[in-house]
Short mmCIF file of C-alpha atoms in Angstrom, two decimals:
data_model
loop_
_atom_site.label_atom_id
_atom_site.label_comp_id
_atom_site.label_asym_id
_atom_site.label_seq_id
_atom_site.Cartn_x
_atom_site.Cartn_y
_atom_site.Cartn_z
CA MET C 11 204.86 109.29 -56.86
CA THR C 12 205.70 110.12 -53.29
CA SER C 13 203.11 110.61 -50.57
CA ASP C 14 203.50 114.39 -50.89
CA GLY C 15 202.41 114.26 -54.55
CA HIS C 16 205.80 114.64 -56.25
CA VAL C 17 206.95 112.44 -59.07
CA PRO C 18 210.35 110.88 -58.26
CA GLY C 19 213.17 112.22 -60.41
CA ARG C 20 211.47 115.56 -60.97
CA THR C 21 213.05 118.80 -59.83
CA ASP C 22 211.50 120.82 -57.03
CA ASP C 23 209.89 123.15 -59.55
CA ALA C 24 207.53 120.38 -60.67
CA ALA C 25 204.15 121.12 -59.13
CA PRO C 26 202.37 118.28 -57.35
CA LEU C 27 199.45 116.25 -58.57
CA LEU C 28 197.01 116.23 -55.66
CA LEU C 29 194.01 114.12 -54.89
CA LEU C 30 191.03 116.15 -53.70
CA SER C 31 191.53 115.16 -50.07
CA ASP C 32 195.17 116.33 -50.26
CA THR C 33 194.38 119.92 -51.20
CA SER C 34 192.92 121.40 -48.04
CA GLY C 35 196.20 122.32 -46.36
CA ARG C 36 198.47 122.46 -49.39
CA PRO C 37 199.30 125.53 -51.45
CA ILE C 38 198.06 125.44 -55.01
CA VAL C 39 200.85 126.63 -57.30
CA PRO C 40 201.08 127.05 -61.08
CA GLY C 41 201.53 123.63 -62.62
CA ALA C 42 199.40 121.87 -59.99
CA ALA C 43 196.62 119.48 -60.81
CA VAL C 44 193.80 118.32 -58.55
CA LEU C 45 192.03 115.03 -59.15
CA ARG C 46 188.82 113.45 -57.99
CA MET C 47 189.65 109.82 -58.61
CA GLU C 48 186.27 108.30 -59.35
CA THR C 49 186.58 105.84 -62.20
CA THR C 50 183.17 104.19 -62.20
CA SER C 51 180.95 104.40 -65.26
CA ASN C 52 178.31 106.40 -63.37
CA ARG C 53 180.46 109.35 -62.24
CA GLU C 54 178.55 112.40 -61.12
CA GLY C 55 179.59 115.90 -62.08
CA ILE C 56 181.32 117.35 -65.08
CA PHE C 57 184.98 117.31 -64.02
CA ASP C 58 187.29 114.60 -62.76
CA GLY C 59 190.07 117.08 -62.12
CA ALA C 60 191.48 120.54 -62.68
CA TRP C 61 194.89 121.68 -63.93
CA TRP C 62 196.68 125.01 -63.61
CA PRO C 63 199.52 125.07 -66.18
CA ARG C 64 202.40 127.51 -65.67
CA SER C 65 202.35 128.83 -69.26
CA ARG C 66 200.68 128.50 -72.66
CA ASP C 67 203.56 126.32 -73.98
CA ILE C 68 201.96 122.88 -74.29
CA ALA C 69 205.28 121.12 -74.97
CA SER C 70 206.69 122.27 -71.63
CA GLN C 71 203.49 121.90 -69.58
CA LEU C 72 201.74 118.72 -70.68
CA PRO C 73 204.59 116.22 -70.05
CA ARG C 74 204.65 116.88 -66.28
CA LEU C 75 200.91 116.38 -66.02
CA ILE C 76 200.92 113.24 -68.17
CA ASP C 77 203.82 111.73 -66.18
CA ALA C 78 201.90 112.29 -62.95
CA LEU C 79 198.63 110.95 -64.41
CA VAL C 80 200.37 107.83 -65.75
CA ALA C 81 201.63 107.15 -62.22
CA ARG C 82 197.99 107.25 -60.97
CA LEU C 83 195.98 105.97 -63.94
CA GLY C 84 198.30 104.00 -66.19
CA PRO C 85 199.12 104.78 -69.84
CA ILE C 86 197.42 107.80 -71.40
CA ALA C 87 196.55 107.42 -75.09
CA ARG C 88 195.34 110.88 -76.02
CA VAL C 89 194.50 114.33 -74.76
CA GLY C 90 191.85 116.69 -76.13
CA LEU C 91 192.60 120.40 -75.72
CA ASP C 92 191.21 123.78 -76.66
CA ALA C 93 193.50 125.21 -79.38
CA SER C 94 192.82 128.81 -78.37
CA ALA C 95 194.37 128.25 -74.93
CA TRP C 96 197.84 127.31 -76.19
CA ASP C 97 200.61 128.94 -78.21
CA ASP C 98 201.27 125.88 -80.40
CA ALA C 99 199.17 122.89 -81.47
CA PRO C 100 201.29 119.77 -82.13
CA GLY C 101 199.47 116.61 -83.19
CA HIS C 102 201.34 114.54 -80.61
CA LEU C 103 204.07 114.66 -77.99
CA VAL C 104 206.43 111.91 -76.91
CA ILE C 105 206.12 111.73 -73.13
CA GLY C 106 207.91 109.16 -71.04
CA GLY C 107 208.90 107.25 -74.17
CA ARG C 108 205.28 106.97 -75.35
CA THR C 109 203.49 108.94 -78.03
CA VAL C 110 200.46 110.80 -76.71
CA ARG C 111 198.08 112.01 -79.41
CA ILE C 112 196.69 115.51 -78.99
CA ASP C 113 193.27 116.33 -80.43
CA TRP C 114 192.57 120.03 -80.84
CA SER C 115 189.21 121.79 -80.85
CA ALA C 116 188.31 125.41 -81.40
CA VAL C 117 185.45 125.58 -78.91
CA ASP C 118 187.24 127.82 -76.37
CA ASP C 119 185.80 125.96 -73.40
CA SER C 120 188.74 125.78 -70.92
CA THR C 121 188.55 122.00 -70.70
CA MET C 122 190.79 119.02 -71.38
CA ILE C 123 189.80 115.40 -71.99
CA VAL C 124 192.35 112.73 -71.05
CA THR C 125 191.78 109.26 -72.53
CA ARG C 126 193.12 106.05 -71.04
CA GLY C 127 192.36 102.97 -73.11
CA ASP C 128 189.40 102.96 -75.48
CA GLN C 129 186.63 104.22 -73.21
CA ASP C 130 188.10 105.76 -70.06
CA HIS C 131 187.73 109.53 -70.39
CA PHE C 132 188.63 112.03 -67.68
CA SER C 133 187.47 115.62 -67.95
CA PHE C 134 189.59 118.47 -66.54
CA LEU C 135 188.98 122.15 -66.01
CA VAL C 136 192.05 124.04 -67.29
CA ILE C 137 192.88 127.15 -65.27
CA PRO C 138 194.54 129.91 -67.35
CA PRO C 139 198.20 130.44 -66.37
CA GLN C 140 197.66 134.10 -65.46
CA ALA C 141 195.10 133.29 -62.73
CA SER C 142 195.88 134.27 -59.15
CA ALA C 143 196.57 131.49 -56.67
CA ALA C 144 193.39 132.27 -54.72
CA ALA C 145 191.20 132.21 -57.83
CA ALA C 146 192.88 129.04 -59.14
CA ARG C 147 192.34 127.26 -55.80
CA ALA C 148 188.67 128.30 -55.72
CA ALA C 149 188.07 127.21 -59.33
CA MET C 150 189.83 123.89 -58.82
CA ALA C 151 187.88 123.15 -55.65
CA MET C 152 184.58 124.00 -57.34
CA ALA C 153 185.36 121.88 -60.41
CA VAL C 154 186.02 118.70 -58.46
CA GLN C 155 183.18 118.94 -55.95
CA ASP C 156 181.02 115.82 -55.96
CA GLY C 157 178.09 116.32 -58.29
CA ASN C 158 179.34 119.63 -59.73
CA CYS C 159 177.41 120.41 -62.91
CA THR C 160 178.69 123.96 -63.43
CA PRO C 161 180.35 124.45 -66.85
CA ALA C 162 183.97 125.64 -67.06
CA GLU C 163 183.15 129.17 -68.20
CA GLN C 164 180.80 129.73 -65.26
CA ILE C 165 183.33 128.35 -62.77
CA LEU C 166 186.09 130.61 -64.08
CA MET C 167 183.90 133.71 -64.25
CA GLY C 168 182.48 132.94 -60.80
CA VAL C 169 185.94 133.17 -59.22
CA GLY C 170 187.01 136.19 -61.29
CA ILE C 171 189.19 134.45 -63.89
CA ILE C 172 189.00 135.77 -67.43
CA PRO C 173 190.89 133.63 -69.96
CA ALA C 174 193.62 135.54 -71.79
CA SER C 175 193.59 135.86 -75.54
CA PRO C 176 196.35 134.05 -77.45
CA SER C 177 199.46 136.18 -77.83
#
């Protein structure tokens, strides 16, 4: 990954993966992810990151995120997603030559859990694709604030984002 957050070999339409300190002067665009890289066992707050996918097509959206996360965190074993937020629900995807298992829930909570190894879990707020850039930026910033304990639904509603129903 380059210093500007792009994964080498990706086209310009691939949105950057940004660390929290990188986001202040950078535009947040669909496909972007923001991380708070705190990997200790006593993390504070609910979310380790936030992701704003471009669409509800998991097969086209998740590989870019996983590629970028692998560059920062190492191999990703599984991802837990909310089934109501996506158009399809495959049990796994092959990303970067590795199979990533996808666990689906029906809790409609706008979150994603990324698992590295047996016990490393990273929690992400998932911003609905239809959100405005301003609302997405505000939600992402709120989610990754140190010590944030506000649930996903309250964050999204607080910035005026209403999740869309599946089509």
